[in-house]
CSV table of C-alpha atoms and ligand atoms in Angstrom, one decimal:
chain,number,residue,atom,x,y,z
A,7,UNK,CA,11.3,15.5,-7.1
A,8,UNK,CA,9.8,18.2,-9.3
A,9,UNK,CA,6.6,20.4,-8.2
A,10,UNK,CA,4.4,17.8,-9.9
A,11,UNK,CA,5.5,14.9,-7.7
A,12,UNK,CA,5.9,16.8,-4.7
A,13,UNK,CA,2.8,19.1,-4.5
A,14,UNK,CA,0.5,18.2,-7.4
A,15,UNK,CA,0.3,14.2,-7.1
A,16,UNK,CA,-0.2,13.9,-2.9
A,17,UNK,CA,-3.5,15.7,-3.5
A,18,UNK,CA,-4.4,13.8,-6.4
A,19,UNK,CA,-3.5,10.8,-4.5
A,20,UNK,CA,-5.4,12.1,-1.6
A,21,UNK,CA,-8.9,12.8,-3.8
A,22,UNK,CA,-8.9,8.8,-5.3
A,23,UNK,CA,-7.4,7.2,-2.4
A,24,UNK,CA,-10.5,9.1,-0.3
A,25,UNK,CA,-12.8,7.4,-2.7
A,26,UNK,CA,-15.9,6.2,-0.2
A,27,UNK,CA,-16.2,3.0,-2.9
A,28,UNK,CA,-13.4,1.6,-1.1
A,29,UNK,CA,-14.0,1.9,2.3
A,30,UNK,CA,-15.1,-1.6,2.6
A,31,UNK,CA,-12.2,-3.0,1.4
A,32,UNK,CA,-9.8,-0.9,3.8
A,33,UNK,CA,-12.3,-2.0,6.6
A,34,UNK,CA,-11.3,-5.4,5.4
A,35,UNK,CA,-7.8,-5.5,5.0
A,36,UNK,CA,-7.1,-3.2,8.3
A,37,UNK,CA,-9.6,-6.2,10.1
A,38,UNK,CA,-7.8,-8.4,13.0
A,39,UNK,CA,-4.8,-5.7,12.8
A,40,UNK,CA,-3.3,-5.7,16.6
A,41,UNK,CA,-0.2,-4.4,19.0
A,42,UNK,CA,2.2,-2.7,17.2
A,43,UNK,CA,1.6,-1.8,13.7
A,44,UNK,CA,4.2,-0.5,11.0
A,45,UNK,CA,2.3,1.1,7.5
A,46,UNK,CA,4.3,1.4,4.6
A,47,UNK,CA,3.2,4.0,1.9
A,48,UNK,CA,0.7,5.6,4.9
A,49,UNK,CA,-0.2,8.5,2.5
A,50,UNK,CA,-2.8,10.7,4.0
A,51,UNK,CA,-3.8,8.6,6.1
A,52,UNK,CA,-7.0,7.0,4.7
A,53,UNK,CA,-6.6,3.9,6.7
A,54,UNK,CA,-6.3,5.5,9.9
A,55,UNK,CA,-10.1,5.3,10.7
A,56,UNK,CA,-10.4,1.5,9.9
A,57,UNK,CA,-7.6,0.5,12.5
A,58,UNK,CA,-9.0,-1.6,15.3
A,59,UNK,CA,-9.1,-0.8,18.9
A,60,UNK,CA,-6.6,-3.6,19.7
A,61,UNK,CA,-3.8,-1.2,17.5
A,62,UNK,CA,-1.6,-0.1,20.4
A,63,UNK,CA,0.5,1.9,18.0
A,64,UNK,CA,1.1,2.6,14.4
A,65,UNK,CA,4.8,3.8,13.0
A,66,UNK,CA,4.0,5.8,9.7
A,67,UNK,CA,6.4,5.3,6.7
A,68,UNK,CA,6.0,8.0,4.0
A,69,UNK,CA,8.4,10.2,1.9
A,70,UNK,CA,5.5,12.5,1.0
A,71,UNK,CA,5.5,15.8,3.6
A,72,UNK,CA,2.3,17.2,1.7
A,73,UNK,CA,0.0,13.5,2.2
A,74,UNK,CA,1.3,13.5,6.2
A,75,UNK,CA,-0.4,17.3,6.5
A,76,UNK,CA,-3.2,15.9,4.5
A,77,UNK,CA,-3.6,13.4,7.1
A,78,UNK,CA,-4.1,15.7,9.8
A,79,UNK,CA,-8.0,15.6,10.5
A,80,UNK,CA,-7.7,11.8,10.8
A,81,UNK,CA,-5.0,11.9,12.9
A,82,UNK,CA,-6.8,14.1,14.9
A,83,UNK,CA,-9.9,12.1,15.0
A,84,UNK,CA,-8.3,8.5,16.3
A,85,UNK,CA,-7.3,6.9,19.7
A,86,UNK,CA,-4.4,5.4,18.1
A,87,UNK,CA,-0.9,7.0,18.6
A,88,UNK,CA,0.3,7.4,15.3
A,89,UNK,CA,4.0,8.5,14.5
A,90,UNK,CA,5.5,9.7,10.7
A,91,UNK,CA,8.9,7.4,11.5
A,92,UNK,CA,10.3,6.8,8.3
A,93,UNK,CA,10.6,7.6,4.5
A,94,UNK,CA,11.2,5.0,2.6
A,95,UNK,CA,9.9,1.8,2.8
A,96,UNK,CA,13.1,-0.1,1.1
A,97,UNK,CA,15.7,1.7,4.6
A,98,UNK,CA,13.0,1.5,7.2
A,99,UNK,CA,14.5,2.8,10.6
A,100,UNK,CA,13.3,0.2,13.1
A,101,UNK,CA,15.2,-2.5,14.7
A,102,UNK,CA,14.7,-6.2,13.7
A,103,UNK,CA,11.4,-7.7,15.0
A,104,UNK,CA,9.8,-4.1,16.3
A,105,UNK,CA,6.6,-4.7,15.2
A,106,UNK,CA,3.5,-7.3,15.8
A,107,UNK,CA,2.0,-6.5,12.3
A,108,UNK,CA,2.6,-4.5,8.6
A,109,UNK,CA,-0.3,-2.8,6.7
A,110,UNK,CA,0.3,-2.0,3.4
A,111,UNK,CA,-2.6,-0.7,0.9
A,112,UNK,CA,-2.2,0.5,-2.7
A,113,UNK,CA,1.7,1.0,-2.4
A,114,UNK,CA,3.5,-2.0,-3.1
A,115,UNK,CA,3.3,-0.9,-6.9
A,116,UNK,CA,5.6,2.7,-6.3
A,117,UNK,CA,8.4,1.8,-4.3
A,118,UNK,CA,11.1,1.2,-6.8
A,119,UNK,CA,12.8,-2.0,-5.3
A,120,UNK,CA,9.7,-3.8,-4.0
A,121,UNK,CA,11.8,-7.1,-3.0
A,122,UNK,CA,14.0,-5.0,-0.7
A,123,UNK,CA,10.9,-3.4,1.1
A,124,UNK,CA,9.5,-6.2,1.3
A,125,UNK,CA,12.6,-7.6,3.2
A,126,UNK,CA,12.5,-5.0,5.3
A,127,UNK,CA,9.1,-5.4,6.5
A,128,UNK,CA,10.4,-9.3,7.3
A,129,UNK,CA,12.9,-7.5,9.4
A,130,UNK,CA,10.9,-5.2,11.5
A,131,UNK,CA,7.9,-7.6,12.4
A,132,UNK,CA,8.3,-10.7,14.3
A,133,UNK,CA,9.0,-14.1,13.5
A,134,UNK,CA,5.3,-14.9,12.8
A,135,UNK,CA,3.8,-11.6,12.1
A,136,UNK,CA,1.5,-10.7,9.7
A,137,UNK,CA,1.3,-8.2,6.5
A,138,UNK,CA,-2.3,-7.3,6.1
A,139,UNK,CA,-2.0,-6.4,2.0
A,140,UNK,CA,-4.2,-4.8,-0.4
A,141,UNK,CA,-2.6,-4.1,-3.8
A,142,UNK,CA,-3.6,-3.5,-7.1
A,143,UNK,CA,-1.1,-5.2,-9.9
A,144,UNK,CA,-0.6,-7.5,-13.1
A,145,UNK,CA,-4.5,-8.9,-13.7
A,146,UNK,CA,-5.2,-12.6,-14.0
A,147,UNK,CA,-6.2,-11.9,-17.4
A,148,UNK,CA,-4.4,-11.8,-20.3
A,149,UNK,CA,-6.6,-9.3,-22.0
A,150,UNK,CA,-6.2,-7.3,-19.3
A,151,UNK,CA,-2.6,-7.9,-18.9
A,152,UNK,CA,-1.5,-6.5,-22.8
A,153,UNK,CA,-3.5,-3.3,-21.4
A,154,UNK,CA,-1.7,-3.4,-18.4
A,155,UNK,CA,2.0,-3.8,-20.3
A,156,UNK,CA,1.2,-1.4,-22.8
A,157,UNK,CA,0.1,2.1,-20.0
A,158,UNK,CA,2.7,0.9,-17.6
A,159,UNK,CA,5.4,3.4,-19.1
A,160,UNK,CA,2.6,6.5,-19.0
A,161,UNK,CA,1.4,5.3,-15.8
A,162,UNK,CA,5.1,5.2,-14.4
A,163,UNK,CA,5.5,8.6,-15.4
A,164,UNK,CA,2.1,10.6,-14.3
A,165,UNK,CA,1.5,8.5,-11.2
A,166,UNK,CA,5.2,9.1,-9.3
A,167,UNK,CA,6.5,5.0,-10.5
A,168,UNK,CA,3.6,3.5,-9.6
A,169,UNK,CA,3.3,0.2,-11.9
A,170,UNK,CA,0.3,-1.5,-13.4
A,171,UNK,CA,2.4,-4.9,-13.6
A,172,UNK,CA,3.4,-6.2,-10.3
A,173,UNK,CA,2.6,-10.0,-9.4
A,174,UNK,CA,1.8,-9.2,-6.0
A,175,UNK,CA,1.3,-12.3,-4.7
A,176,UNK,CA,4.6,-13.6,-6.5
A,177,UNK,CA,6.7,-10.9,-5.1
A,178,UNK,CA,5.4,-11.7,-1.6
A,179,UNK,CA,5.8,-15.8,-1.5
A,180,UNK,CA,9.3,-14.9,-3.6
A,181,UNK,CA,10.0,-12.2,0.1
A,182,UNK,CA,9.2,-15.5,2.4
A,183,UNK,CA,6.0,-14.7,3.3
A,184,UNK,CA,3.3,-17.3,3.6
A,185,UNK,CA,0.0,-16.4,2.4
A,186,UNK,CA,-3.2,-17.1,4.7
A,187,UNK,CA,-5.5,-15.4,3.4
A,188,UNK,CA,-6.6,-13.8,0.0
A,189,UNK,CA,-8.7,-12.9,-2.5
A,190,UNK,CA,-8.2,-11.4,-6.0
A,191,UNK,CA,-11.0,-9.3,-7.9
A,192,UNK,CA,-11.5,-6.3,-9.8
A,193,UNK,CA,-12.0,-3.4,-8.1
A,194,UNK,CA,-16.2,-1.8,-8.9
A,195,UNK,CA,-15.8,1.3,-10.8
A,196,UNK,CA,-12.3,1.6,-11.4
A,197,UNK,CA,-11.0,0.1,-15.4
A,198,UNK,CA,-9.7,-3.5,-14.7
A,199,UNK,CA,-6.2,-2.6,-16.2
A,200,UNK,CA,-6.0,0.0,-13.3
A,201,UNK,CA,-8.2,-2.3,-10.1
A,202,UNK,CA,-6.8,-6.0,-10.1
A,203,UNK,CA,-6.3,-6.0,-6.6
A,204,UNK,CA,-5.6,-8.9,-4.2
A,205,UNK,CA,-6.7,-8.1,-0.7
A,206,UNK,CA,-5.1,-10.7,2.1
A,207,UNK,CA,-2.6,-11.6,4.8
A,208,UNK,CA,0.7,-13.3,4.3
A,209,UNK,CA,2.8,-14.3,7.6
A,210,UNK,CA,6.2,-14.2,7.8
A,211,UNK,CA,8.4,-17.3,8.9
B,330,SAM,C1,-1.3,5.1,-4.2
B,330,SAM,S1,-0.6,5.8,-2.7
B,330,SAM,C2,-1.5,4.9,-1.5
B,330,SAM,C3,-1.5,5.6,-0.2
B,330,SAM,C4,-2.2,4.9,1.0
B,330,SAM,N1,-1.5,3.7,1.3
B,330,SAM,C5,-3.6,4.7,0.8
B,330,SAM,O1,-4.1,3.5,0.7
B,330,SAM,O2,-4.4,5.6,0.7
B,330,SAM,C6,1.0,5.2,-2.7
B,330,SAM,C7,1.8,5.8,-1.5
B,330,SAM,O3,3.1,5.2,-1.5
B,330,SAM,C8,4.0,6.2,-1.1
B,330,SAM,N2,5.4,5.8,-1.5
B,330,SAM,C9,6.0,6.1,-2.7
B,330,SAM,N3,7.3,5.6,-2.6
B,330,SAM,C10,7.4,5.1,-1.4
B,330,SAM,C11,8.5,4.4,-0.7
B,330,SAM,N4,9.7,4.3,-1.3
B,330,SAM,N5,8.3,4.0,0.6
B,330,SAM,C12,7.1,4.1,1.2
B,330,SAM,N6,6.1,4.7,0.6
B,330,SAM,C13,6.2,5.2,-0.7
B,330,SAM,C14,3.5,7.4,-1.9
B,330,SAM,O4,4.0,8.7,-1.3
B,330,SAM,C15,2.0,7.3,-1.7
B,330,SAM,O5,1.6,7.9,-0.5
């Protein structure tokens, strides 16, 4: 990783994913969260104040070193033990069915082999467990979508791989999961090509 990635784009990530526009929608997705909790892509850490009371634990999974410092003050501020434990989302270093629950906001779209992580969250929850999701990716429309195709490559390269054209929802049912819940909008204030999230929970067999 190159200063860029490694200093430069935490903090970046840090300033938009601290947006208070979209606190609602992490109070949302981190709703009915319980027990044991794995995050994938935890960043700094802006989810940490949403988790419910009934989160007996929450194992951090992060390659950044710069967004885990980041998080300190909200680590600081919450009840919940929180502990950096991993990475890298596609090895995560858990043992099969370790977790009640998997949060994962906004980062779905950056880790390079999606289908792998998201085989390795099946792995570490238990039969029945539940990822609480909320993703941006490829838009429902196809105006949107030729945006979306044509920035990927620039987006790719100034935003460390994240992509603009993921079918979330496809990638999830492809994993196994079972989705329960969800709802699919653009995001207020951000360009649709950039805020076609779907917000939900899958379970997985
Ligand atoms: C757009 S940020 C979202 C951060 C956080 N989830 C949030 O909602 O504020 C994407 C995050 O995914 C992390 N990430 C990148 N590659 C990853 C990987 N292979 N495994 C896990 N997380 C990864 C990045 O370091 C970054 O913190």
């Amino acid at each position: 990783m190159g200063l860029y990635d490694d200093r430069v784009l935490p903090r970046i990530i840090n300033t938009v994913c601290g947006s208070k526009t979209i606190e609602p929608l992490r109070r949302r997705v981190c709703a009915g969260l319980s027990g044991a909790v794995v995050e994938i892509g935890f960043g700094s850490g802006h989810n940490v104040p949403f988790y419910p009371a009934a989160v007996s634990r929450v194992g951090a999974v992060e390659p950044s070193d710069v967004g885990w410092k980041l998080a300190a003050k909200r680590l600081a501020a919450t009840g919940v033990p929180v502990q950096r434990s991993g990475l890298d989302g596609q090895v995560l270093p858990f043992a099969d069915d370790s977790f009640d629950a998997a949060l994962s906001t906004w980062t779905l779209c950056t880790i390079p082999d999606v289908a792998v992580a998201l085989s390795e969250i099946r792995r570490v929850i238990k039969p029945g467990g539940k990822l609480h999701f909320l993703e941006h990716g490829l838009a429902p429309d196809e105006r949107v979508r030729h945006w979306q195709r044509r920035l990927d490559p620039l987006q790719q390269r100034v935003a460390g791989g994240c992509h603009f054209t993921r079918p979330i929802v496809e990638l999830l049912t492809t994993a196994g999961f079972t989705i329960d819940e969800l709802d699919v909008f653009y995001e207020k204030g951000a360009p649709k090509f950039a805020g076609a999230d779907s917000l939900g929970i899958a379970t997985s067999p």
